[in-house]
């Protein structure tokens, strides 16, 4: 399905990003495994992709740093000559009620999630406009759609990513580049492991499918949006949340 495609997945050393990288490789793509702090885990993901018979390289870059993102794309081009699929998955949370939320907590979350996606999309747009094809998939969140107490920063960033998705879909559509978002609900990763059991139980109670999501659930949605079959879908947000929001 994705043979001869090159995918760049940000934050692919662990969690949802790791599963996206592995799944795109299973469907035939070669993968640039971006990481920021998790070097060893990123190398393990690349090794696993190699075992599947696909090419993978690890590249370190902090997505919120414009110079590092420019270098990431430069290196990707050197290595593969093109980037067909960009998945903006890198993200962090720094939850707090607004009266306690520091400016630093706000900035860090917006910089990593939203500005990081902006910087990567800017680089990808340049390439994909020339290629006259491409797929950009932004990992947003249910929090950016319905809101979540304690996450003013994260909700702003994720809602912002959905807005940017629509704007860029309009900018790049005439060159057959699609831009979509995937908005996961409650997915079991290190990001949600830290939540108190009471909060987890509260979320589970709101999920019609009666289970937490797995990274693989998100990865399969991303693979679909990256595929030829999704060529006429752009500017959309696909919710992967077990029915938590409809
Ligand atoms: P996670 O397990 O905490 O992993 C976060 C990933 O983001 C790591 O690979 C990390 O890389 C990377 N990252 C963080 N800051 C980065 C930076 N400045 N530059 C490059 N990479 C960076 O979280 P997850 O649950 O897999 O989340 C992945 C995405 O899904 C995030 O955008 C998150 O907001 C979104 N999401 C998650 C859920 C959920 O329930 N888990 C729900 C909705 C949306 P390093 O370790 O290498 O630093």
Coordinates of C-alpha atoms and ligand atoms in Angstrom, one line a residue:
X1 CA 0.0 0.0 0.0
X2 CA 2.8 2.4 0.8
X3 CA 5.7 0.9 -1.2
X4 CA 8.3 3.4 -2.4
X5 CA 6.9 6.0 0.0
X6 CA 9.1 7.8 2.5
X7 CA 7.5 8.7 5.8
X8 CA 8.8 11.1 8.4
X9 CA 7.3 10.5 11.8
X10 CA 8.1 13.0 14.6
X11 CA 8.5 11.6 18.2
X12 CA 8.7 8.1 16.8
X13 CA 10.8 6.5 19.5
X14 CA 7.9 5.6 21.7
X15 CA 4.2 5.6 22.3
X16 CA 1.8 6.4 19.4
X17 CA 4.7 7.7 17.2
X18 CA 6.5 4.4 17.5
X19 CA 3.4 2.4 16.5
X20 CA 2.8 4.8 13.5
X21 CA 6.4 4.3 12.3
X22 CA 6.1 0.5 12.6
X23 CA 2.7 0.4 10.9
X24 CA 3.7 2.6 8.0
X25 CA 6.7 0.3 7.5
X26 CA 4.4 -2.8 7.6
X27 CA 2.5 -1.2 4.7
X28 CA 5.7 -0.7 2.8
X29 CA 7.1 2.7 3.6
X30 CA 10.7 3.6 4.5
X31 CA 10.7 5.7 7.6
X32 CA 12.6 8.6 9.2
X33 CA 12.3 7.9 12.9
X34 CA 12.6 11.3 14.6
X35 CA 13.3 11.6 18.3
X36 CA 14.3 14.2 20.8
X37 CA 15.3 12.5 24.1
X38 CA 14.7 8.8 23.4
X39 CA 17.7 7.9 21.3
X40 CA 18.0 4.2 22.3
X41 CA 14.3 3.6 21.8
X42 CA 14.3 5.3 18.4
X43 CA 17.2 3.1 17.4
X44 CA 15.2 0.0 18.5
X45 CA 12.3 1.2 16.3
X46 CA 14.6 1.6 13.3
X47 CA 16.0 -1.8 13.9
X48 CA 12.5 -3.3 14.0
X49 CA 11.7 -1.6 10.8
X50 CA 14.9 -3.0 9.2
X51 CA 13.7 -6.5 10.2
X52 CA 10.5 -5.9 8.3
X53 CA 12.7 -5.3 5.2
X54 CA 12.2 -1.6 5.0
X55 CA 14.8 1.2 5.4
X56 CA 14.7 3.3 8.5
X57 CA 17.1 6.0 9.8
X58 CA 16.9 7.8 13.2
X59 CA 17.2 11.5 13.3
X60 CA 17.4 13.7 16.4
X61 CA 15.5 17.0 16.3
X62 CA 13.6 19.1 18.8
X63 CA 10.5 20.0 16.7
X64 CA 10.0 23.3 18.4
X65 CA 13.4 24.5 17.2
X66 CA 13.3 25.9 13.6
X67 CA 17.0 25.3 12.9
X68 CA 16.8 21.7 14.1
X69 CA 13.7 21.1 12.0
X70 CA 15.4 22.6 8.9
X71 CA 18.3 20.3 9.5
X72 CA 16.0 17.3 9.9
X73 CA 14.4 17.9 6.5
X74 CA 17.8 18.6 4.9
X75 CA 19.1 15.3 6.3
X76 CA 16.0 13.4 5.2
X77 CA 16.4 14.7 1.6
X78 CA 20.0 13.7 1.6
X79 CA 19.1 10.2 2.8
X80 CA 16.0 9.5 0.8
X81 CA 15.7 12.3 -1.9
X82 CA 12.0 12.9 -0.9
X83 CA 9.4 12.9 1.8
X84 CA 6.0 11.6 0.9
X85 CA 4.3 11.4 4.3
X86 CA 4.8 13.7 7.3
X87 CA 3.2 12.7 10.6
X88 CA 3.4 15.4 13.2
X89 CA 3.1 13.2 16.3
X90 CA 5.5 14.8 18.7
X91 CA 3.7 16.2 21.7
X92 CA 3.8 16.8 25.5
X93 CA 1.3 17.7 28.2
X94 CA 1.9 20.0 31.2
X95 CA -1.5 19.9 32.9
X96 CA -2.7 22.5 35.5
X97 CA -5.8 24.4 36.3
X98 CA -5.5 27.9 34.8
X99 CA -4.9 29.7 38.1
X100 CA -1.9 27.5 38.7
X101 CA -0.7 27.2 35.1
X102 CA 2.6 29.0 34.5
X103 CA 3.5 30.9 31.4
X104 CA 6.3 28.3 30.9
X105 CA 3.8 25.4 31.0
X106 CA 1.7 27.2 28.5
X107 CA 4.6 28.0 26.1
X108 CA 6.2 24.6 26.3
X109 CA 3.0 22.8 25.3
X110 CA 2.1 25.2 22.5
X111 CA 5.7 25.3 21.2
X112 CA 6.1 21.5 21.1
X113 CA 2.6 20.5 19.8
X114 CA 1.5 23.4 17.7
X115 CA 4.7 25.3 16.7
X116 CA 6.4 22.0 16.1
X117 CA 3.8 21.0 13.7
X118 CA 3.9 24.4 12.0
X119 CA 7.7 24.2 11.5
X120 CA 7.6 20.7 10.1
X121 CA 4.7 21.5 7.8
X122 CA 6.5 24.6 6.5
X123 CA 9.5 22.4 5.5
X124 CA 7.3 19.6 4.1
X125 CA 5.1 22.0 2.1
X126 CA 8.2 23.3 0.2
X127 CA 9.1 19.7 -0.8
X128 CA 5.6 18.5 -1.5
X129 CA 4.6 21.4 -3.6
X130 CA 7.6 20.6 -5.8
X131 CA 6.8 16.9 -5.8
X132 CA 3.1 17.7 -6.6
X133 CA 2.1 15.0 -4.1
X134 CA 2.2 14.4 -0.4
X135 CA 0.4 13.5 2.8
X136 CA 0.5 15.5 6.0
X137 CA -1.1 14.0 9.0
X138 CA -1.3 16.0 12.3
X139 CA -1.9 14.1 15.6
X140 CA -4.4 16.4 17.4
X141 CA -6.5 15.3 20.3
X142 CA -10.1 14.9 21.5
X143 CA -9.0 17.6 24.0
X144 CA -8.8 20.1 21.1
X145 CA -12.3 19.4 20.1
X146 CA -14.3 19.1 23.3
X147 CA -11.9 20.8 25.8
X148 CA -10.6 19.3 29.0
X149 CA -10.3 20.9 32.4
X150 CA -6.6 21.3 33.4
X151 CA -5.5 21.5 29.8
X152 CA -5.9 25.1 28.6
X153 CA -2.5 24.9 27.0
X154 CA -2.9 21.5 25.4
X155 CA -6.4 22.2 24.2
X156 CA -5.2 25.5 22.6
X157 CA -2.4 23.7 20.9
X158 CA -4.5 20.8 19.6
X159 CA -7.4 23.0 18.5
X160 CA -4.7 25.1 16.8
X161 CA -3.4 22.1 15.0
X162 CA -6.9 21.4 13.6
X163 CA -7.2 25.0 12.4
X164 CA -3.7 24.8 10.7
X165 CA -4.7 21.5 9.1
X166 CA -7.7 23.1 7.4
X167 CA -5.7 26.2 6.3
X168 CA -2.9 24.2 4.8
X169 CA -5.3 21.8 3.2
X170 CA -6.7 24.8 1.3
X171 CA -3.2 26.0 0.4
X172 CA -1.8 22.8 -0.9
X173 CA -4.9 21.1 -2.4
X174 CA -4.2 22.2 -6.0
X175 CA -0.9 20.2 -5.9
X176 CA -2.5 17.0 -4.7
X177 CA -1.1 17.3 -1.2
X178 CA -3.6 16.4 1.4
X179 CA -3.5 17.6 5.0
X180 CA -5.6 15.9 7.7
X181 CA -5.7 15.5 11.4
X182 CA -6.2 12.4 13.6
X183 CA -7.7 13.2 17.0
X184 CA -7.1 10.3 19.4
X185 CA -9.2 9.9 22.5
X186 CA -7.9 8.1 25.6
X187 CA -4.9 6.0 24.4
X188 CA -2.7 3.8 26.7
X189 CA 0.8 5.3 26.5
X190 CA 3.3 6.8 28.9
X191 CA 1.4 10.1 28.4
X192 CA -1.7 8.7 30.0
X193 CA 0.0 6.2 32.4
X194 CA 0.6 9.1 34.8
X195 CA -3.0 10.0 35.2
X196 CA -4.7 9.1 38.5
X197 CA -6.8 5.9 38.3
X198 CA -9.9 7.9 39.2
X199 CA -9.4 10.1 36.0
X200 CA -8.8 7.0 33.9
X201 CA -12.0 5.4 35.2
X202 CA -13.9 8.6 34.5
X203 CA -12.7 8.5 30.9
X204 CA -13.4 4.8 30.4
X205 CA -17.0 5.4 31.6
X206 CA -17.5 7.8 28.7
X207 CA -16.3 5.4 26.0
X208 CA -19.0 3.5 24.2
X209 CA -16.5 0.8 23.1
X210 CA -15.7 0.2 26.7
X211 CA -11.9 0.1 26.5
X212 CA -9.0 2.4 26.3
X213 CA -7.5 2.9 22.8
X214 CA -4.2 1.4 21.8
X215 CA -1.5 3.1 19.8
X216 CA -2.2 0.6 17.0
X217 CA -5.8 2.0 16.7
X218 CA -4.3 5.4 16.0
X219 CA -1.6 4.1 13.7
X220 CA -4.1 2.3 11.4
X221 CA -6.1 5.5 10.9
X222 CA -2.9 7.3 10.0
X223 CA -1.9 4.6 7.6
X224 CA -5.3 5.0 5.9
X225 CA -5.0 8.7 5.5
X226 CA -1.5 8.2 4.1
X227 CA -2.7 5.7 1.5
X228 CA -3.8 6.1 -2.1
X229 CA -7.4 5.3 -1.0
X230 CA -7.6 8.5 0.9
X231 CA -6.6 10.7 -2.0
X232 CA -9.9 12.7 -2.0
X233 CA -9.9 13.4 1.8
X234 CA -8.4 16.6 2.9
X235 CA -8.8 19.2 5.7
X236 CA -10.6 16.5 7.9
X237 CA -10.2 15.5 11.5
X238 CA -10.6 11.8 12.0
X239 CA -11.5 11.0 15.6
X240 CA -10.1 7.7 17.0
X241 CA -11.8 7.6 20.4
X242 CA -14.0 4.6 20.8
X243 CA -17.0 6.9 20.4
X244 CA -16.1 9.2 23.3
X245 CA -17.1 12.2 21.2
X246 CA -19.3 11.9 18.1
Ligands
LIG1 P1 4.3 9.9 24.7 O1 4.3 8.4 24.9 O2 4.5 10.8 25.9 O3 5.3 10.2 23.6 C1 5.6 11.5 23.2 C2 6.5 11.6 22.0 O4 6.7 12.9 21.6 C3 7.8 11.0 22.3 O5 8.2 10.1 21.2 C4 8.7 12.2 22.4 O6 10.0 12.0 21.9 C5 8.1 13.1 21.4 N1 8.4 14.5 21.7 C6 8.1 15.3 22.7 N2 8.6 16.5 22.6 C7 9.4 16.5 21.5 C8 10.2 17.5 20.8 N3 10.3 18.7 21.3 N4 10.7 17.1 19.6 C9 10.6 15.9 19.1 N5 9.8 14.9 19.7 C10 9.2 15.2 20.9 O7 2.9 10.4 24.1 P2 1.8 9.7 23.2 O8 0.7 9.3 24.0 O9 2.5 8.6 22.3 O10 1.4 10.9 22.3 C11 1.7 11.1 20.9 C12 0.9 12.1 20.3 O11 -0.5 11.8 20.4 C13 1.0 13.5 21.0 O12 0.9 14.5 20.1 C14 -0.2 13.5 21.9 O13 -0.6 14.8 22.2 C15 -1.2 12.8 21.1 N6 -2.3 12.3 21.8 C16 -2.2 11.3 22.7 C17 -3.3 10.8 23.4 C18 -3.2 9.7 24.4 O14 -4.2 9.4 25.1 N7 -2.0 9.1 24.7 C19 -4.5 11.3 23.1 C20 -4.7 12.3 22.2 C21 -3.6 12.8 21.5 P3 11.3 11.8 22.9 O15 11.0 10.7 23.9 O16 12.4 11.3 21.9 O17 11.6 13.1 23.5

